[in-house]
Each structure stands twice: as C-alpha cells, then as structure tokens.
Amino acid sequence: MNLYEYFELLFTDYTLRTITLGTAVLGAICGMLGSFAVLRKQSLLGDAISHAALPGIALAFLITGAKDSNILLIGALVSGLIGTFWIRGMITKTHLKTDTALGLVLSLFFGFGMLLLTYIQKQPNANQAGLDKYLFGQAATLVEKDVFLMMIVTGISLFVLLLFWKEFKILLFDADYTKTLGFNTRFIDILITFFIVLAIVLGLQTVGVILMSAMLLAPAAAARQWTNSLSTMIVLAALFGAFSGVFGTAISASQNNLSTGPVIVLVASVFVLFSFIFSPGRGLLFREIRFRKNRRDLELQKTLQFMFGIAQTHENVSHPHAIKILNNFQGFTRKTLQKLEEKNWITIAGQEWSMTIHGYNKAKNLYNQQEEND
Amino acid sequence: MKEKIAIQVDDLTVAYNYKPVLWDIDLVIPEGVLMAIVGPNGAGKSTLIKSILGIIKPIAGSVSIYGKPYEEQRKLVAYVPQKGSVDWDFPTTALDVIMMGTYGSLGWIKRPGQKEKKAALEALEKVGMLPFKNRQISQLSGGQQQRIFLARALVQNASIYFMDEPFQGVDASTEIAIINILKELRKAGKTLVVVHHDLQTVPEYFDWVTFLNVKKIATGPVKEIFNDTNLTKTYGINYKVAVNK
C-alpha cells in the first residue's frame, strides 16, 4: 500500500479512519498543551513524565493481567503523576536543580519500567506479548474506544483552557505578579501540569514513552516561529500536531507498519525545520535576507554620501567627476553605481559620474531621514 | 502632623536556607510618602517587598495594610516586579500585558471587556507608550518594557505601590518620565515603596527612606536621616555622598 492508496482507503476503510482520527486528535491536544510546556520552559518535564509512565503500564498489567488499554493507561497516569510530584518535591525540598531532578526521575522510573517489562516477557503467559509497543508506539492498535477517550479528554482540556485562559496566560508570563493579584497560582500550576500529564499518557499507545515529549514540543516550537500571539500559537501548534499525527501514521502504515512514534516525530521535526528557516518574522532565511538588504542599502547610502562630499566642493553640484576617484572608497562597486543611477541619484557618462539635484538633496537629508525612520 | 499608617511590618524574619535574609524587621510607613529602600546587594531589599506581598513566606512576623492583613487588602496594593524577572519573548503585546493589571479586580474566569481595555489604554497613554500598544513585547527597548510594567501597576488603581528597581537599566528620558509619574502618584495621596540603587538621586526623588542591610538600619524622612552616618552603617564603608543642597 502506498501513501496515495492509504488516503484513498481512508474514506472507505473503517480501521484506517479510526487510526487516522486518533492520531489527528492526539497531535492536536499535544500541540495545544505542549505550547504551555514550551512557554513555561518545562520542555523536559514532558520527557520525564512519559518515561515515568512506563512502570505504571507494566504494573497495571501485572496486577490485573489484562491488556485492556484503558486500564494500562490508568496505570500510566498514576505513575506519571507520581513522577511529576517527585520532581516538584525534589526541586522545592532539596538544593537539586530542575534538570538534575528531571534526569533522576526519568532514568529511575524508566529503568524500573524496563525491568518490569523484561520480567513480564519471561512469564509463561500467552497474553504478555505486545506491551513493548508502548516503547515506540503502534498506531495500528488504536481502536474506536481509544479514540473516543482521546476525544473526550481533548474536549475537556479545551473547555478548561478556554475557561481559565486569562489565568493560564498570566501565570505563564509572570507567576509572582499573578500571586500578588490574589490568584491561587499553585492551583493553576497543578491544573496545567495535570493536563500535560494526561496528554502524554494518552499518546503513549500511539507514539510511545521514548519519543512522546517530541510530540509535545515540536508542534509548539514550530508554531512559535509564525506568530507573536498566544492564541494563534496554540491553534497553530494544534494544527501542526494534527498534521504530524496524520502524515506520520499514514507513512508508518503504508510502509510495512513502521513504529509510528519515530515516524510522527520525524514529520513533526520537518515542520520545525521548515518553520525555523522559512517563517517570515523569526525565520533564518528572511532574517538573512533582511540583514543583507540593510547592508546593501547602507553601502549605497554611504557611497552617495561620499559623492556628496565631492560634489559639494563644486558650485555646480552636477559637475562630472571621474569614476576613478571613488576607487579608494571601500564598498563601492560597479553595481552600486548602477543602482544609484537607477534611483536617479546620479548619471553616468563614460568614465564619469555626476550627481543629480535629486541625489544631492537626498544625500543632504540622509542622516535626518535615518533618524526619522528609527 | 497627624499621619495615617499605610503599611506596618512587625518582627519580619525571612531565610532562604540557613542564613537569614531579613532579621526582625519592624517598619512603619505612613500614608502618602514616596519611599526609597536602599542597601547593598544582598541586603534583602527585594525580599522585603516580596514578603510583604506574600510572594515569599516569612519565617516569622506579620504585615498589615491599613490595619488589616494583606490578604484582605490586596486590591489596595500594586506591584512592579524587576524587569528581568519575566521572559520578554513571551508571545503577547504591550496592551495585553497592561490588561493583566485588571485581572485582579476581575477575579477568576471573568474576561476583561471594554472597560478594562479603556483603562489599559489610558495607562499606556500616561507612560507615553500609546503608539506601541500592539508591539510584541520583545521588540520594546528596556526602558519601554519598564514603562509597560509601570502602566500595568497603574491600571490596578491601587493606593500603595511596591516597585522593585524601576530605574534599573533605563535611559535618562525614561527615568525622568517614571519619576514624574511617581511624584504625581504621591501628590494624589498614594504611598510608594521603591527599591532604589542610585544613592545620588535619593534626596532629589524621594521624601522618605529606609536603610536596610538584613536588619533595618533606619527609616524616616530623607531630610532628617539621609546622612553619612546611616550610609556608613548600611554600606559598611565610610560613605560620603555628594548631596546637592
């Protein structure tokens, strides 16, 4: 099945439609809540939480013996939340820095989770296979009720986001100030963190614990490049996330069932790369173009000013001068002269140039004009 | 002179780890003064403001605003944090930041409307930033960012203003603009408490001063207590300041 066939089947095949819808919804909620993680400079928190969820999945399986995804996700949610509170506790109660606490919890929980997974695999139980899909994700295993759950959680978090929009925004920007206004910042903080944990846990089946954090960060990082408004950023991040989910799943399903997580993350990374280079305001390309254009303009103006200095010494400002006398001036090229002539600031006749009245006035006011532009 | 007490601090002690940052501070600030808090780095100036505002929890001590606990009087108090305390690359505009000053009176969930927007625009005008209302905040200069923070506090329409180094890293024209606004506020009967670093300008800008170095050294009218003795006590070196009389 190639990519084209995949999208054609989308309209007829029930399973494919379920999977695609699921990854789209997942991408959207991750982009939305990931924006908060990025703006709070808690990008790595997502990584720690997703890794911390692994032992929860394994324990839930060991305790219940069932592979029902909802039960496993509850296990993931519990151990993810425990990991989060450990991190917070470590930061406030000890002198450890945030990155140290994150690293410790991440490796401790993940190590424990892997240990449990290998233990489960050694058990003589036919039901055990397939838990390792939570490492890298397998979208193909999504069923209708998984997608339904995703949609409910997305709906709830969207509702909460809209309800507490003002509180979320001010907390993200200036937490201390928010406190002085009388808001319970702890409550807002826990609310945001809880929904981030929820989004991560929802994505584990599709993207897997190892790459889940990229799903949160990449769409948000890409969206930030295109806008200076928080609401637009969140909408864009949700869209980028949804597209990454859909395309990643499509590629993964059409190419021999590749692990979905890595493919989705690669697609999301393409969004990031594209945004970093091509976004008009902050992108590298347009910044470079603006930079070069400014340099060229300045060179041009500098040359004009130099000519102005020479022209001033004559009563007739349009008195012709040899091009040669410009040679000791840096930044002057043939092209510069052509540009100046195009702008009607000078005229060139053979090996001589002369300033036009227009150019003379322009040069005279050059410095003043620049001040106005500032 | 019959004076109303705006802020009263009793036995305030704050410690981050083991060493106290503030030790047993008693402070009475009368209504309507423009007061500077001066002291060396690490003297606890910002900490004093933050613990009065409940951002930092003190080990001991109490704070009252017009005779009642701070929690009941929040609406009377506005805060201008240090400019460096936030990320200015946050995706928002100047007007939007100033609107945040109205969030406290709005309370939970309720969104700002036309009335709040009008107040924010007026505050922008007051600090001379109206042309920049839709500017992304990272594209403002340091002085302009400081004016935005000041405007955000103005919108709160408070009686008492706490400001943490509002003159830090701003150019001369912004400094003059800010001090003029502060003096105007004092004239309107407001009380202003300002963490300040430039000792030279204390007599010119302020009428009240508190010397702080972990302990309170002195507090009172600038004319009476801003002298070499107190400066030496606070800064630990024989300090001579050129006071223009």
Coordinates of C-alpha atoms in Angstrom, one line a residue:
Chain A
M1 CA 0.0 0.0 0.0
N2 CA 1.5 3.4 -0.9
L3 CA 0.7 6.7 0.6
Y4 CA -1.8 7.6 -2.1
E5 CA -3.7 4.4 -1.6
Y6 CA -3.7 5.0 2.1
F7 CA -5.5 8.3 1.7
E8 CA -7.9 6.8 -0.8
L9 CA -8.7 3.9 1.6
L10 CA -9.3 6.5 4.3
F11 CA -12.8 7.1 3.0
T12 CA -13.8 3.5 2.8
D13 CA -11.8 1.6 5.4
Y14 CA -13.2 1.9 8.9
T15 CA -10.0 0.8 10.8
L16 CA -7.8 3.3 8.9
R17 CA -10.3 6.1 9.6
T18 CA -10.3 5.3 13.3
I19 CA -6.5 5.3 13.4
T20 CA -6.1 8.5 11.4
L21 CA -8.7 10.3 13.5
G22 CA -7.0 9.1 16.7
T23 CA -3.6 10.4 15.7
A24 CA -5.0 13.7 14.5
V25 CA -6.8 14.3 17.8
L26 CA -3.7 13.2 19.7
G27 CA -1.5 15.6 17.7
A28 CA -3.9 18.4 18.3
I29 CA -4.1 18.0 22.1
C30 CA -0.3 17.6 22.3
G31 CA 0.3 20.7 20.3
M32 CA -2.1 22.7 22.4
L33 CA -0.8 21.6 25.8
G34 CA 2.8 21.4 24.5
S35 CA 2.6 25.2 23.9
F36 CA 2.3 25.6 27.7
A37 CA 5.2 23.4 28.4
V38 CA 7.4 25.2 26.0
L39 CA 6.4 28.7 27.2
R40 CA 6.9 27.6 30.9
K41 CA 10.4 26.4 29.9
Q42 CA 9.4 23.0 31.1
S43 CA 10.2 21.2 27.8
L44 CA 12.0 18.4 29.5
L45 CA 9.2 17.8 32.1
G46 CA 7.2 16.0 29.3
D47 CA 10.2 13.7 28.7
A48 CA 10.5 12.8 32.3
I49 CA 6.7 12.3 32.7
S50 CA 6.4 10.0 29.7
H51 CA 9.3 7.8 30.8
A52 CA 7.9 7.8 34.3
A53 CA 4.7 6.3 32.9
L54 CA 6.3 3.0 31.8
P55 CA 6.4 1.2 35.2
G56 CA 2.7 2.1 35.6
I57 CA 1.8 0.3 32.5
A58 CA 3.8 -2.7 33.4
L59 CA 2.4 -2.8 37.0
A60 CA -1.2 -2.4 35.8
F61 CA -0.7 -5.4 33.6
L62 CA 0.9 -7.4 36.4
I63 CA -1.9 -6.6 38.8
T64 CA -4.9 -7.0 36.5
G65 CA -3.4 -9.5 34.0
A66 CA -5.5 -7.7 31.4
K67 CA -4.2 -5.9 28.3
D68 CA -7.1 -3.5 28.1
S69 CA -5.6 -0.2 27.0
N70 CA -7.7 1.9 29.4
I71 CA -6.5 0.0 32.4
L72 CA -2.9 0.3 31.3
L73 CA -3.4 4.0 30.7
I74 CA -4.7 4.5 34.2
G75 CA -1.5 2.8 35.5
A76 CA 0.5 5.1 33.3
L77 CA -1.4 8.1 34.6
V78 CA -0.8 7.2 38.2
S79 CA 2.9 6.6 37.8
G80 CA 3.3 9.6 35.6
L81 CA 1.7 11.8 38.2
I82 CA 3.9 10.2 41.0
G83 CA 6.9 11.0 38.9
T84 CA 5.8 14.6 38.4
F85 CA 5.2 15.1 42.1
W86 CA 8.6 13.6 42.9
I87 CA 10.2 16.1 40.6
R88 CA 8.4 19.0 42.1
G89 CA 9.2 17.8 45.6
M90 CA 12.9 17.3 44.8
I91 CA 13.2 20.8 43.4
T92 CA 11.4 22.5 46.3
K93 CA 12.8 20.4 49.2
T94 CA 16.4 19.8 48.1
H95 CA 19.0 22.0 46.6
L96 CA 18.9 20.0 43.3
K97 CA 18.5 21.9 40.1
T98 CA 15.5 21.2 37.9
D99 CA 17.5 19.3 35.2
T100 CA 19.0 17.0 37.8
A101 CA 15.6 16.2 39.3
L102 CA 14.2 15.5 35.9
G103 CA 17.1 13.3 34.9
L104 CA 16.9 11.3 38.1
V105 CA 13.2 10.6 37.9
L106 CA 13.4 9.9 34.2
S107 CA 16.1 7.3 34.5
L108 CA 14.9 5.8 37.7
F109 CA 11.3 5.2 36.5
F110 CA 12.3 4.2 33.0
G111 CA 14.8 1.7 34.4
F112 CA 12.2 0.2 36.7
G113 CA 9.7 0.0 33.9
M114 CA 12.2 -1.8 31.6
L115 CA 13.0 -4.2 34.4
L116 CA 9.3 -5.0 34.8
L117 CA 8.8 -5.4 31.0
T118 CA 11.6 -8.0 30.8
Y119 CA 10.2 -9.8 33.8
I120 CA 6.7 -9.9 32.2
Q121 CA 8.2 -11.2 28.9
K122 CA 9.8 -14.1 30.8
Q123 CA 6.5 -15.2 32.2
P124 CA 4.7 -18.2 30.7
N125 CA 1.6 -16.3 29.7
A126 CA 0.4 -16.0 26.1
N127 CA -1.2 -12.7 27.0
Q128 CA 2.1 -10.9 27.6
A129 CA 3.1 -10.0 24.1
G130 CA 2.6 -6.5 22.8
L131 CA 3.4 -4.5 25.9
D132 CA 6.6 -3.3 24.3
K133 CA 4.6 -1.4 21.8
Y134 CA 4.4 1.3 24.5
L135 CA 8.1 1.9 23.9
F136 CA 7.8 3.3 20.4
G137 CA 4.1 3.3 19.8
Q138 CA 1.9 1.4 17.3
A139 CA -1.0 3.4 16.0
A140 CA -2.4 0.4 14.2
T141 CA -3.5 -0.9 17.6
L142 CA -5.9 2.0 18.2
V143 CA -9.5 1.0 18.4
E144 CA -12.6 3.1 18.4
K145 CA -12.9 3.3 22.2
D146 CA -9.3 4.6 22.5
V147 CA -10.1 7.4 20.0
F148 CA -13.3 8.1 21.8
L149 CA -11.4 8.6 25.1
M150 CA -8.9 10.9 23.3
M151 CA -11.7 13.0 22.0
I152 CA -13.3 13.3 25.4
V153 CA -10.1 14.3 27.1
T154 CA -9.3 16.8 24.3
G155 CA -12.8 18.3 24.7
I156 CA -12.4 18.6 28.4
S157 CA -8.9 20.2 28.2
L158 CA -10.1 22.6 25.5
F159 CA -13.0 23.6 27.8
V160 CA -10.7 24.1 30.8
L161 CA -8.2 26.0 28.6
L162 CA -10.9 28.4 27.4
L163 CA -12.4 28.7 30.9
F164 CA -9.1 29.6 32.6
W165 CA -7.5 31.3 29.6
K166 CA -6.7 34.5 31.4
E167 CA -5.3 32.7 34.4
F168 CA -3.1 30.4 32.4
K169 CA -1.8 33.3 30.3
I170 CA -0.8 35.5 33.2
L171 CA 0.7 32.6 35.1
L172 CA 2.9 31.7 32.1
F173 CA 4.1 35.2 31.8
D174 CA 4.6 36.4 35.4
A175 CA 3.9 33.9 38.2
D176 CA 4.9 36.2 41.1
Y177 CA 2.7 39.0 39.9
T178 CA -0.2 36.6 39.5
K179 CA 0.2 35.7 43.1
T180 CA 0.0 39.4 44.2
L181 CA -3.3 39.7 42.3
G182 CA -4.8 37.1 44.7
F183 CA -4.9 34.1 42.3
N184 CA -4.0 30.7 43.7
T185 CA -1.0 30.1 41.5
R186 CA -0.5 26.6 42.9
F187 CA -3.9 25.5 41.7
I188 CA -3.4 26.9 38.2
D189 CA 0.0 25.3 38.1
I190 CA -1.3 21.9 39.1
L191 CA -4.1 22.2 36.6
I192 CA -1.8 22.9 33.7
T193 CA 0.6 20.1 34.8
F194 CA -2.2 17.6 35.2
F195 CA -3.5 18.2 31.7
I196 CA 0.1 17.9 30.3
V197 CA 0.4 14.6 32.0
L198 CA -3.0 13.5 30.7
A199 CA -2.0 14.3 27.1
I200 CA 1.3 12.4 27.5
V201 CA -0.4 9.3 28.8
L202 CA -3.0 9.4 26.0
G203 CA -0.2 9.4 23.4
L204 CA 1.8 6.5 24.8
Q205 CA 0.0 3.9 22.8
T206 CA 0.5 5.7 19.6
V207 CA 3.9 7.4 20.0
G208 CA 5.5 5.5 22.8
V209 CA 7.2 6.7 26.0
I210 CA 10.6 7.4 24.4
L211 CA 9.5 9.9 21.9
M212 CA 6.4 11.3 23.4
S213 CA 8.0 14.5 24.6
A214 CA 8.8 15.5 21.0
M215 CA 5.1 15.3 20.2
L216 CA 4.6 18.0 22.8
L217 CA 7.5 20.2 21.9
A218 CA 7.9 20.1 18.2
P219 CA 4.5 21.5 17.1
A220 CA 4.7 24.2 19.8
A221 CA 8.3 25.2 18.8
A222 CA 7.3 25.3 15.1
A223 CA 4.2 27.4 15.9
R224 CA 6.1 30.0 18.0
Q225 CA 8.0 30.9 14.8
W226 CA 5.0 32.1 13.0
T227 CA 3.2 34.3 15.4
N228 CA 3.5 36.7 18.3
S229 CA 0.1 35.9 19.8
L230 CA -0.5 33.2 22.3
S231 CA -3.9 32.2 21.0
T232 CA -2.7 31.9 17.4
M233 CA 0.4 30.0 18.6
I234 CA -1.8 27.4 20.4
V235 CA -4.1 27.0 17.4
L236 CA -1.2 26.6 15.0
A237 CA 0.5 24.1 17.3
A238 CA -2.6 22.1 17.4
L239 CA -2.8 22.1 13.6
F240 CA 0.9 21.2 13.2
G241 CA 0.4 18.4 15.7
A242 CA -2.7 17.0 14.0
F243 CA -0.9 17.0 10.6
S244 CA 2.2 15.4 12.0
G245 CA 0.0 12.7 13.5
V246 CA -2.0 12.0 10.3
F247 CA 1.0 12.0 8.0
G248 CA 3.2 10.1 10.4
T249 CA 0.6 7.4 10.8
A250 CA 0.0 7.3 7.0
I251 CA 3.6 6.8 6.3
S252 CA 4.1 4.3 9.0
A253 CA 1.0 2.3 8.0
S254 CA 1.8 2.3 4.3
Q255 CA 5.4 1.3 4.7
N256 CA 5.3 -2.1 6.4
N257 CA 4.0 -1.0 9.7
L258 CA 7.0 1.0 10.8
S259 CA 6.8 2.1 14.5
T260 CA 4.5 5.1 14.5
G261 CA 6.3 7.1 17.2
P262 CA 9.6 7.7 15.3
V263 CA 7.7 8.5 12.0
I264 CA 5.3 11.0 13.6
V265 CA 8.2 12.7 15.4
L266 CA 10.2 12.9 12.1
V267 CA 7.2 14.5 10.4
A268 CA 6.9 17.0 13.3
S269 CA 10.6 17.8 13.0
V270 CA 10.1 18.6 9.4
F271 CA 7.6 21.2 10.5
V272 CA 10.1 22.6 13.0
L273 CA 12.9 22.8 10.5
F274 CA 10.7 24.4 7.9
S275 CA 9.4 27.0 10.4
F276 CA 12.9 27.8 11.7
I277 CA 14.1 28.6 8.1
F278 CA 11.0 30.0 6.4
S279 CA 8.9 31.8 8.9
P280 CA 8.7 35.5 7.9
G281 CA 9.4 37.2 11.3
R282 CA 11.8 34.9 13.1
G283 CA 13.0 32.5 10.4
L284 CA 16.6 32.3 9.5
L285 CA 16.1 32.9 5.8
F286 CA 14.2 36.1 6.0
R287 CA 16.4 37.4 8.7
E288 CA 19.4 36.8 6.5
I289 CA 17.7 38.5 3.6
R290 CA 16.7 41.5 5.7
F291 CA 20.2 41.7 7.0
R292 CA 21.8 41.7 3.5
K293 CA 19.3 44.2 2.2
N294 CA 20.0 46.5 5.1
R295 CA 23.7 46.2 4.4
R296 CA 23.3 46.9 0.8
D297 CA 21.1 50.0 1.5
L298 CA 23.7 51.3 3.9
E299 CA 26.5 50.7 1.4
L300 CA 24.5 52.6 -1.2
Q301 CA 23.9 55.5 1.1
K302 CA 27.5 55.6 2.2
T303 CA 28.6 55.8 -1.4
L304 CA 26.1 58.6 -2.1
Q305 CA 27.4 60.5 0.9
F306 CA 30.9 60.2 -0.3
M307 CA 29.9 61.5 -3.7
F308 CA 28.0 64.3 -1.9
G309 CA 31.2 65.3 -0.2
I310 CA 33.0 65.7 -3.6
A311 CA 30.0 67.3 -5.3
Q312 CA 29.8 69.9 -2.5
T313 CA 33.2 71.3 -3.4
H314 CA 31.9 72.5 -6.8
E315 CA 29.5 75.3 -7.4
N316 CA 27.6 73.2 -9.9
V317 CA 26.6 70.0 -8.0
S318 CA 26.1 68.1 -11.2
H319 CA 29.7 68.7 -12.3
P320 CA 31.1 65.5 -13.7
H321 CA 33.8 63.6 -11.8
A322 CA 36.0 60.6 -12.8
I323 CA 34.8 57.3 -11.5
K324 CA 38.4 56.6 -10.6
I325 CA 38.4 59.0 -7.7
L326 CA 35.8 56.7 -6.0
N327 CA 38.2 53.8 -6.1
N328 CA 39.8 54.4 -2.8
F329 CA 36.4 54.1 -1.2
Q330 CA 35.5 50.8 0.2
G331 CA 32.2 49.3 -0.6
F332 CA 31.9 50.9 -4.0
T333 CA 31.3 48.6 -6.9
R334 CA 30.1 49.0 -10.5
K335 CA 26.8 47.6 -9.3
T336 CA 26.5 50.2 -6.7
L337 CA 26.8 52.9 -9.3
Q338 CA 24.2 51.2 -11.5
K339 CA 21.8 51.1 -8.5
L340 CA 22.5 54.8 -7.8
E341 CA 21.7 55.6 -11.4
E342 CA 18.5 53.5 -11.3
K343 CA 17.4 55.6 -8.4
N344 CA 18.1 58.7 -10.4
W345 CA 20.6 60.0 -7.8
I346 CA 23.5 60.2 -10.3
T347 CA 24.1 60.0 -14.0
I348 CA 26.9 58.1 -15.6
A349 CA 28.5 59.2 -18.8
G350 CA 31.5 57.2 -20.0
Q351 CA 34.1 57.1 -17.2
E352 CA 32.5 60.0 -15.3
W353 CA 29.6 60.4 -12.9
S354 CA 27.7 63.4 -11.9
M355 CA 25.2 63.9 -9.2
T356 CA 21.6 64.9 -10.0
I357 CA 19.9 67.6 -8.0
H358 CA 17.6 64.8 -6.7
G359 CA 20.6 62.8 -5.5
Y360 CA 22.2 65.9 -3.9
N361 CA 19.1 66.6 -1.9
K362 CA 18.7 63.0 -0.9
A363 CA 22.3 62.9 0.4
K364 CA 21.9 66.2 2.2
N365 CA 18.9 64.8 4.2
L366 CA 20.3 61.3 4.6
Y367 CA 21.2 61.5 8.2
N368 CA 18.0 63.3 9.2
Q369 CA 15.9 60.7 7.4
Q370 CA 17.5 57.9 9.2
E371 CA 16.7 59.5 12.5
E372 CA 13.0 59.7 11.4
N373 CA 13.0 56.0 10.5
D374 CA 14.2 54.9 13.9
Chain B
M1 CA 1.3 66.1 61.9
K2 CA -1.4 63.5 62.1
E3 CA -0.4 60.6 59.9
K4 CA -2.3 57.5 58.8
I5 CA -0.2 54.4 58.7
A6 CA -0.3 52.7 55.3
I7 CA 2.0 49.7 55.9
Q8 CA 3.1 48.2 59.2
V9 CA 5.6 45.4 59.4
D10 CA 6.3 43.6 62.7
D11 CA 9.2 41.3 63.6
L12 CA 9.6 40.1 60.0
T13 CA 12.2 37.4 59.6
V14 CA 13.0 35.6 56.3
A15 CA 15.5 33.0 55.5
Y16 CA 16.1 31.1 52.2
N17 CA 18.4 28.4 53.6
Y18 CA 20.1 28.8 57.0
K19 CA 21.3 32.4 56.9
P20 CA 18.5 34.9 57.5
V21 CA 18.0 37.3 54.6
L22 CA 15.9 39.7 56.7
W23 CA 16.2 39.8 60.5
D24 CA 13.5 41.1 62.8
I25 CA 12.3 44.0 60.7
D26 CA 9.9 46.5 62.2
L27 CA 8.8 49.1 59.8
V28 CA 6.0 51.7 59.8
I29 CA 5.4 53.5 56.5
P30 CA 3.0 56.5 56.7
E31 CA 0.4 57.2 54.0
G32 CA 1.4 59.4 51.1
V33 CA 5.2 59.0 51.2
L34 CA 7.5 58.3 48.3
M35 CA 9.9 56.0 50.0
A36 CA 13.2 54.5 48.8
I37 CA 14.6 51.3 50.2
V38 CA 18.4 51.4 49.9
G39 CA 21.1 49.0 50.9
P40 CA 23.9 46.9 49.4
N41 CA 23.4 43.9 47.2
G42 CA 22.0 41.0 49.2
A43 CA 20.6 43.3 51.9
G44 CA 17.2 41.9 51.3
K45 CA 15.5 44.8 49.6
S46 CA 13.6 42.8 47.0
T47 CA 12.9 40.1 49.6
L48 CA 11.3 42.7 51.9
I49 CA 8.9 43.7 49.2
K50 CA 8.2 40.1 48.2
S51 CA 7.5 39.0 51.7
I52 CA 5.2 42.0 52.3
L53 CA 3.3 40.9 49.2
G54 CA 3.2 37.3 50.2
I55 CA 5.3 36.0 47.3
I56 CA 7.8 34.7 49.8
K57 CA 6.7 33.1 53.1
P58 CA 8.4 34.6 56.1
I59 CA 9.6 32.5 59.0
A60 CA 8.1 34.9 61.4
G61 CA 6.4 38.3 61.6
S62 CA 3.3 40.0 60.3
V63 CA 2.3 42.6 57.8
S64 CA -0.7 44.8 57.8
I65 CA -2.0 47.2 55.2
Y66 CA -4.2 50.0 56.7
G67 CA -4.5 48.0 59.8
K68 CA -5.7 44.8 58.2
P69 CA -3.9 41.7 57.0
Y70 CA -2.5 41.9 53.4
E71 CA -4.8 39.1 52.1
E72 CA -7.8 41.3 52.8
Q73 CA -6.3 44.4 51.3
R74 CA -4.9 43.1 48.1
K75 CA -6.9 45.4 45.9
L76 CA -5.2 48.4 47.5
V77 CA -1.8 47.2 46.5
A78 CA 0.0 47.1 43.2
Y79 CA 3.4 45.6 42.4
V80 CA 6.0 46.4 39.7
P81 CA 8.4 43.4 39.6
Q82 CA 12.0 43.6 38.4
K83 CA 12.1 43.8 34.7
G84 CA 14.4 40.9 34.4
S85 CA 12.0 38.6 36.3
V86 CA 10.0 37.6 33.2
D87 CA 10.7 36.3 29.7
W88 CA 10.1 39.2 27.3
D89 CA 10.0 36.8 24.3
F90 CA 6.5 35.7 25.5
P91 CA 4.1 35.9 22.6
T92 CA 2.0 38.9 23.6
T93 CA 1.6 42.6 23.0
A94 CA 2.2 45.7 25.2
L95 CA -1.5 46.3 25.6
D96 CA -2.1 42.7 26.6
V97 CA 0.5 42.9 29.3
I98 CA -1.1 46.1 30.7
M99 CA -4.5 44.4 30.6
M100 CA -3.1 41.9 33.1
G101 CA -3.3 44.7 35.7
T102 CA -7.1 44.4 35.6
Y103 CA -7.2 40.6 36.2
G104 CA -7.0 41.0 40.0
S105 CA -10.2 43.1 40.2
L106 CA -11.9 40.8 37.6
G107 CA -11.2 37.7 39.7
W108 CA -11.4 34.1 38.4
I109 CA -12.7 33.2 34.9
K110 CA -14.3 36.6 34.0
R111 CA -12.7 38.1 30.9
P112 CA -11.6 41.7 30.5
G113 CA -14.0 43.8 28.4
Q114 CA -14.3 47.3 27.0
K115 CA -14.0 49.0 30.4
E116 CA -10.7 47.2 31.2
K117 CA -9.4 47.9 27.7
K118 CA -10.1 51.6 28.1
A119 CA -8.3 51.7 31.4
A120 CA -5.3 49.9 29.9
L121 CA -5.2 52.4 27.0
E122 CA -5.3 55.3 29.5
A123 CA -2.4 53.8 31.4
L124 CA -0.4 53.3 28.2
E125 CA -1.0 57.0 27.3
K126 CA 0.2 58.0 30.8
V127 CA 3.5 56.3 30.4
G128 CA 3.9 57.6 26.8
M129 CA 3.6 54.3 25.1
L130 CA 0.3 54.5 23.2
P131 CA 1.9 54.3 19.8
F132 CA 3.4 50.9 20.8
K133 CA 0.2 49.3 22.1
N134 CA 0.3 46.5 19.5
R135 CA 4.0 45.9 19.6
Q136 CA 5.3 42.5 20.5
I137 CA 6.9 43.0 23.9
S138 CA 10.3 41.6 22.9
Q139 CA 10.6 44.4 20.3
L140 CA 10.5 47.1 23.0
S141 CA 13.6 48.6 24.5
G142 CA 14.5 48.1 28.1
G143 CA 13.1 51.5 29.1
Q144 CA 9.9 50.8 27.2
Q145 CA 9.5 47.4 28.9
Q146 CA 9.9 49.1 32.3
R147 CA 7.2 51.7 31.3
I148 CA 4.9 48.8 30.4
F149 CA 5.4 47.2 33.8
L150 CA 4.6 50.6 35.5
A151 CA 1.5 51.0 33.4
R152 CA 0.3 47.5 34.4
A153 CA 0.5 48.6 38.0
L154 CA -1.2 51.9 37.3
V155 CA -4.2 50.0 35.8
Q156 CA -4.7 48.3 39.2
N157 CA -5.7 51.7 40.5
A158 CA -4.2 51.0 43.9
S159 CA -3.4 53.1 47.0
I160 CA 0.0 51.5 47.6
Y161 CA 2.7 50.7 45.0
F162 CA 5.6 48.5 45.5
M163 CA 8.3 48.8 42.9
D164 CA 11.4 46.7 42.5
E165 CA 14.2 48.7 40.9
P166 CA 12.1 50.6 38.3
F167 CA 15.1 52.6 37.2
Q168 CA 17.4 49.7 36.5
G169 CA 18.8 49.8 33.0
V170 CA 16.6 52.6 31.7
D171 CA 17.9 55.7 29.9
A172 CA 17.7 59.3 31.2
S173 CA 14.4 60.2 29.5
T174 CA 12.6 57.1 30.8
E175 CA 14.0 57.7 34.3
I176 CA 12.6 61.2 34.2
A177 CA 9.3 60.0 32.8
I178 CA 9.0 57.4 35.5
I179 CA 9.9 59.7 38.4
N180 CA 7.4 62.2 37.2
I181 CA 4.7 59.6 37.3
L182 CA 5.7 58.5 40.8
K183 CA 5.7 62.1 42.1
E184 CA 2.2 62.6 40.5
L185 CA 1.0 59.5 42.3
R186 CA 2.3 60.8 45.6
K187 CA 0.6 64.1 45.0
A188 CA -2.6 62.1 44.6
G189 CA -2.1 60.7 48.1
K190 CA -0.7 57.3 47.1
T191 CA 2.0 55.6 49.0
L192 CA 5.0 54.4 47.1
V193 CA 7.8 52.0 48.2
V194 CA 10.7 51.8 45.7
V195 CA 13.8 49.6 45.8
H196 CA 16.5 52.0 44.7
H197 CA 20.1 51.7 43.9
D198 CA 21.3 55.2 42.9
L199 CA 22.1 56.9 46.2
Q200 CA 22.9 60.2 44.4
T201 CA 19.3 60.7 43.3
V202 CA 17.6 59.7 46.7
P203 CA 17.3 63.3 48.0
E204 CA 16.0 64.5 44.7
Y205 CA 13.4 61.8 44.0
F206 CA 12.2 60.7 47.5
D207 CA 10.9 62.2 50.6
W208 CA 11.2 59.1 52.8
V209 CA 13.9 56.5 53.0
T210 CA 14.6 53.1 54.7
F211 CA 18.2 51.9 55.1
L212 CA 18.3 48.1 55.0
N213 CA 21.1 45.6 55.4
V214 CA 19.4 42.3 56.7
K215 CA 18.4 44.4 59.7
K216 CA 16.6 47.7 59.4
I217 CA 19.2 50.4 60.0
A218 CA 17.0 53.5 59.9
T219 CA 13.7 54.8 58.5
G220 CA 12.3 58.2 58.2
P221 CA 12.2 61.5 56.2
V222 CA 15.1 61.9 53.8
K223 CA 15.8 65.4 55.1
E224 CA 16.4 64.1 58.6
I225 CA 18.1 60.7 58.2
F226 CA 19.8 60.6 54.8
N227 CA 23.3 61.3 56.1
D228 CA 26.8 59.9 56.1
T229 CA 26.3 58.2 59.5
N230 CA 23.4 56.0 58.2
L231 CA 25.1 55.4 54.9
T232 CA 28.2 54.2 56.6
K233 CA 26.2 52.0 58.9
T234 CA 24.3 50.4 56.0
Y235 CA 27.2 50.0 53.5
G236 CA 29.9 49.3 56.0
I237 CA 32.4 51.7 54.5
N238 CA 33.0 55.3 55.2
Y239 CA 30.4 56.6 52.8
K240 CA 30.4 60.2 51.6
V241 CA 27.7 61.1 49.3
A242 CA 27.5 64.4 47.4
V243 CA 24.2 65.8 48.4
N244 CA 23.1 68.8 46.4
K245 CA 21.5 71.2 48.9

